[in-house]
PDB file of C-alpha atoms in Angstrom:
ATOM      1  CA  UNK A  98     -70.542  78.742  76.141  1.00 66.00           C
ATOM      2  CA  UNK A  99     -68.062  75.851  76.202  1.00 69.00           C
ATOM      3  CA  UNK A 100     -67.336  75.987  79.939  1.00 83.00           C
ATOM      4  CA  UNK A 101     -69.461  74.258  82.558  1.00 84.00           C
ATOM      5  CA  UNK A 102     -70.731  76.558  85.275  1.00 87.00           C
ATOM      6  CA  UNK A 103     -69.145  74.525  88.055  1.00 86.00           C
ATOM      7  CA  UNK A 104     -65.600  75.007  86.692  1.00 92.00           C
ATOM      8  CA  UNK A 105     -63.308  77.367  88.551  1.00 96.00           C
ATOM      9  CA  UNK A 106     -62.445  80.360  86.380  1.00 97.00           C
ATOM     10  CA  UNK A 107     -59.858  83.081  86.890  1.00 98.00           C
ATOM     11  CA  UNK A 108     -60.223  86.448  85.177  1.00 97.00           C
ATOM     12  CA  UNK A 109     -56.513  87.332  85.151  1.00 98.00           C
ATOM     13  CA  UNK A 110     -55.949  91.075  84.815  1.00 96.00           C
ATOM     14  CA  UNK A 111     -59.655  91.722  85.236  1.00 96.00           C
ATOM     15  CA  UNK A 112     -59.306  95.495  85.484  1.00 94.00           C
ATOM     16  CA  UNK A 113     -60.650  97.826  88.121  1.00 93.00           C
ATOM     17  CA  UNK A 114     -64.323  97.137  87.408  1.00 94.00           C
ATOM     18  CA  UNK A 115     -63.886  93.404  86.659  1.00 96.00           C
ATOM     19  CA  UNK A 116     -66.661  93.719  84.074  1.00 95.00           C
ATOM     20  CA  UNK A 117     -66.192  90.224  82.604  1.00 95.00           C
ATOM     21  CA  UNK A 118     -66.111  88.673  86.075  1.00 96.00           C
ATOM     22  CA  UNK A 119     -69.294  90.400  87.155  1.00 95.00           C
ATOM     23  CA  UNK A 120     -71.161  89.444  83.964  1.00 95.00           C
ATOM     24  CA  UNK A 121     -70.079  85.799  84.220  1.00 95.00           C
ATOM     25  CA  UNK A 122     -71.058  85.683  87.893  1.00 94.00           C
ATOM     26  CA  UNK A 123     -74.513  86.974  86.945  1.00 95.00           C
ATOM     27  CA  UNK A 124     -74.732  84.039  84.509  1.00 94.00           C
ATOM     28  CA  UNK A 125     -73.969  81.619  87.359  1.00 95.00           C
ATOM     29  CA  UNK A 126     -70.260  80.951  86.748  1.00 95.00           C
ATOM     30  CA  UNK A 127     -67.691  80.464  89.514  1.00 95.00           C
ATOM     31  CA  UNK A 128     -65.299  83.311  88.601  1.00 97.00           C
ATOM     32  CA  UNK A 129     -62.503  84.936  90.577  1.00 97.00           C
ATOM     33  CA  UNK A 130     -61.239  88.385  89.587  1.00 97.00           C
ATOM     34  CA  UNK A 131     -57.521  89.053  89.858  1.00 97.00           C
ATOM     35  CA  UNK A 132     -55.658  92.308  89.417  1.00 94.00           C
ATOM     36  CA  UNK A 133     -53.164  94.287  91.444  1.00 88.00           C
ATOM     37  CA  UNK A 134     -52.054  97.806  92.310  1.00 86.00           C
ATOM     38  CA  UNK A 135     -54.615 100.556  91.865  1.00 89.00           C
ATOM     39  CA  UNK A 136     -56.979  98.141  90.078  1.00 89.00           C
ATOM     40  CA  UNK A 137     -57.491  96.036  93.212  1.00 88.00           C
ATOM     41  CA  UNK A 138     -60.873  96.598  94.865  1.00 90.00           C
ATOM     42  CA  UNK A 139     -61.550  94.762  98.113  1.00 89.00           C
ATOM     43  CA  UNK A 140     -64.632  92.564  97.860  1.00 90.00           C
ATOM     44  CA  UNK A 141     -64.396  92.377  94.068  1.00 94.00           C
ATOM     45  CA  UNK A 142     -60.845  91.106  93.484  1.00 95.00           C
ATOM     46  CA  UNK A 143     -59.012  88.304  95.249  1.00 96.00           C
ATOM     47  CA  UNK A 144     -55.474  89.497  95.984  1.00 93.00           C
ATOM     48  CA  UNK A 145     -54.505  85.888  96.809  1.00 95.00           C
ATOM     49  CA  UNK A 146     -55.982  84.442  93.620  1.00 97.00           C
ATOM     50  CA  UNK A 147     -52.645  83.257  92.261  1.00 97.00           C
ATOM     51  CA  UNK A 148     -52.164  80.927  95.232  1.00 97.00           C
ATOM     52  CA  UNK A 149     -55.099  78.816  93.972  1.00 97.00           C
ATOM     53  CA  UNK A 150     -55.683  76.546  90.963  1.00 97.00           C
ATOM     54  CA  UNK A 151     -58.278  77.076  88.228  1.00 97.00           C
ATOM     55  CA  UNK A 152     -59.743  74.940  85.480  1.00 96.00           C
ATOM     56  CA  UNK A 153     -60.049  77.931  83.137  1.00 96.00           C
ATOM     57  CA  UNK A 154     -58.057  81.161  83.055  1.00 97.00           C
ATOM     58  CA  UNK A 155     -58.726  83.985  80.668  1.00 96.00           C
ATOM     59  CA  UNK A 156     -56.696  87.109  80.110  1.00 97.00           C
ATOM     60  CA  UNK A 157     -58.380  89.732  77.995  1.00 95.00           C
ATOM     61  CA  UNK A 158     -56.214  92.702  76.998  1.00 95.00           C
ATOM     62  CA  UNK A 159     -53.374  91.566  79.271  1.00 97.00           C
ATOM     63  CA  UNK A 160     -50.547  90.238  77.107  1.00 97.00           C
ATOM     64  CA  UNK A 161     -50.513  93.365  74.958  1.00 96.00           C
ATOM     65  CA  UNK A 162     -49.840  95.665  77.919  1.00 96.00           C
ATOM     66  CA  UNK A 163     -46.735  93.908  79.216  1.00 96.00           C
ATOM     67  CA  UNK A 164     -43.814  96.328  78.987  1.00 95.00           C
ATOM     68  CA  UNK A 165     -41.100  93.817  78.040  1.00 97.00           C
ATOM     69  CA  UNK A 166     -40.636  90.247  76.894  1.00 97.00           C
ATOM     70  CA  UNK A 167     -39.376  89.322  80.379  1.00 97.00           C
ATOM     71  CA  UNK A 168     -42.546  90.793  81.921  1.00 97.00           C
ATOM     72  CA  UNK A 169     -44.641  88.868  79.370  1.00 98.00           C
ATOM     73  CA  UNK A 170     -42.854  85.650  80.349  1.00 98.00           C
ATOM     74  CA  UNK A 171     -43.359  86.359  84.063  1.00 97.00           C
ATOM     75  CA  UNK A 172     -47.082  86.910  83.451  1.00 97.00           C
ATOM     76  CA  UNK A 173     -47.363  83.689  81.430  1.00 97.00           C
ATOM     77  CA  UNK A 174     -45.615  81.727  84.213  1.00 97.00           C
ATOM     78  CA  UNK A 175     -48.021  83.207  86.801  1.00 97.00           C
ATOM     79  CA  UNK A 176     -50.944  82.034  84.673  1.00 98.00           C
ATOM     80  CA  UNK A 177     -49.366  78.641  84.027  1.00 97.00           C
ATOM     81  CA  UNK A 178     -48.753  78.037  87.737  1.00 97.00           C
ATOM     82  CA  UNK A 179     -52.394  78.879  88.554  1.00 97.00           C
ATOM     83  CA  UNK A 180     -53.860  76.610  85.869  1.00 97.00           C
ATOM     84  CA  UNK A 181     -54.795  73.024  86.690  1.00 95.00           C
ATOM     85  CA  UNK A 182     -53.269  70.268  84.575  1.00 92.00           C
ATOM     86  CA  UNK A 183     -55.763  69.666  81.783  1.00 90.00           C
ATOM     87  CA  UNK A 184     -57.098  73.208  82.167  1.00 94.00           C
ATOM     88  CA  UNK A 185     -57.430  75.803  79.446  1.00 94.00           C
ATOM     89  CA  UNK A 186     -56.065  79.307  79.043  1.00 96.00           C
ATOM     90  CA  UNK A 187     -57.886  81.752  76.771  1.00 96.00           C
ATOM     91  CA  UNK A 188     -56.165  84.995  75.792  1.00 97.00           C
ATOM     92  CA  UNK A 189     -55.926  87.634  73.135  1.00 97.00           C
ATOM     93  CA  UNK A 190     -53.213  89.904  71.781  1.00 97.00           C
ATOM     94  CA  UNK A 191     -54.996  93.055  70.573  1.00 96.00           C
ATOM     95  CA  UNK A 192     -53.316  95.348  68.061  1.00 95.00           C
ATOM     96  CA  UNK A 193     -53.809  98.355  70.320  1.00 94.00           C
ATOM     97  CA  UNK A 194     -52.586  99.334  72.752  1.00 94.00           C
ATOM     98  CA  UNK A 195     -49.310  97.450  72.753  1.00 95.00           C
ATOM     99  CA  UNK A 196     -46.576  98.424  75.179  1.00 95.00           C
ATOM    100  CA  UNK A 197     -44.056  96.252  73.327  1.00 91.00           C
ATOM    101  CA  UNK A 198     -44.128  95.950  69.586  1.00 88.00           C
ATOM    102  CA  UNK A 199     -43.539  92.277  69.031  1.00 95.00           C
ATOM    103  CA  UNK A 200     -45.500  90.272  66.474  1.00 96.00           C
ATOM    104  CA  UNK A 201     -48.232  87.845  67.480  1.00 96.00           C
ATOM    105  CA  UNK A 202     -46.039  84.995  66.241  1.00 96.00           C
ATOM    106  CA  UNK A 203     -43.433  85.840  68.902  1.00 97.00           C
ATOM    107  CA  UNK A 204     -46.084  86.002  71.613  1.00 97.00           C
ATOM    108  CA  UNK A 205     -47.370  82.619  70.417  1.00 97.00           C
ATOM    109  CA  UNK A 206     -43.844  81.206  70.705  1.00 96.00           C
ATOM    110  CA  UNK A 207     -43.605  82.481  74.290  1.00 97.00           C
ATOM    111  CA  UNK A 208     -46.965  80.876  75.151  1.00 97.00           C
ATOM    112  CA  UNK A 209     -45.954  77.564  73.558  1.00 95.00           C
ATOM    113  CA  UNK A 210     -42.662  77.607  75.471  1.00 95.00           C
ATOM    114  CA  UNK A 211     -44.426  78.043  78.814  1.00 95.00           C
ATOM    115  CA  UNK A 212     -47.484  75.823  78.325  1.00 93.00           C
ATOM    116  CA  UNK A 213     -46.205  73.132  76.004  1.00 87.00           C
ATOM    117  CA  UNK A 214     -49.762  72.020  75.231  1.00 79.00           C
ATOM    118  CA  UNK A 215     -51.936  72.510  72.207  1.00 88.00           C
ATOM    119  CA  UNK A 216     -52.636  76.044  71.007  1.00 94.00           C
ATOM    120  CA  UNK A 217     -55.381  77.080  68.617  1.00 95.00           C
ATOM    121  CA  UNK A 218     -56.407  80.449  67.229  1.00 96.00           C
ATOM    122  CA  UNK A 219     -60.119  80.820  67.950  1.00 94.00           C
ATOM    123  CA  UNK A 220     -60.697  84.384  66.808  1.00 95.00           C
ATOM    124  CA  UNK A 221     -59.221  87.711  65.887  1.00 95.00           C
ATOM    125  CA  UNK A 222     -56.754  88.035  63.036  1.00 95.00           C
ATOM    126  CA  UNK A 223     -53.271  86.657  62.420  1.00 94.00           C
ATOM    127  CA  UNK A 224     -51.749  89.909  63.722  1.00 95.00           C
ATOM    128  CA  UNK A 225     -54.228  90.348  66.605  1.00 96.00           C
ATOM    129  CA  UNK A 226     -55.334  86.818  67.534  1.00 97.00           C
ATOM    130  CA  UNK A 227     -57.358  85.176  70.256  1.00 96.00           C
ATOM    131  CA  UNK A 228     -56.061  81.766  71.349  1.00 97.00           C
ATOM    132  CA  UNK A 229     -57.043  78.815  73.509  1.00 95.00           C
ATOM    133  CA  UNK A 230     -54.204  76.830  75.059  1.00 95.00           C
ATOM    134  CA  UNK A 231     -54.405  73.497  76.888  1.00 92.00           C
ATOM    135  CA  UNK A 232     -52.112  72.744  79.799  1.00 86.00           C
ATOM    136  CA  UNK A 233     -50.955  69.200  79.272  1.00 74.00           C
ATOM    137  CA  UNK A 234     -47.687  69.002  81.156  1.00 64.00           C
ATOM    138  CA  UNK A 235     -46.287  69.956  84.500  1.00 63.00           C
ATOM    139  CA  UNK A 236     -42.815  71.556  84.637  1.00 58.00           C
TER     140      UNK A 236
END
């Protein structure tokens, strides 16, 4: 509700059915679905999505399924590099499933390290938060 329909949006880790992408497209938003491997469906996902820039990127149920801190950092850098300066990143860190058992505070530290902008919890709980992050700098 806080994003203009003409903004470019990336659904990072959209899943095989890209449910969020499809719903947002039906509402008139300019959304690109990105996933890889067996989740990639031609015509629904853009396999080259990370070579473009977006005003908004959201990752729902993505950070919690990274298998290591290094994989988490790689994912965050992929998102960072695809986000326009001044853009926003919205993500969550659900309690389940989690492939690595690190606290939300450590995930928040990783996000702050990569993005360097402002970070605000906009939902969830302290142990399973949803955040919005602004990209203010360019590395």
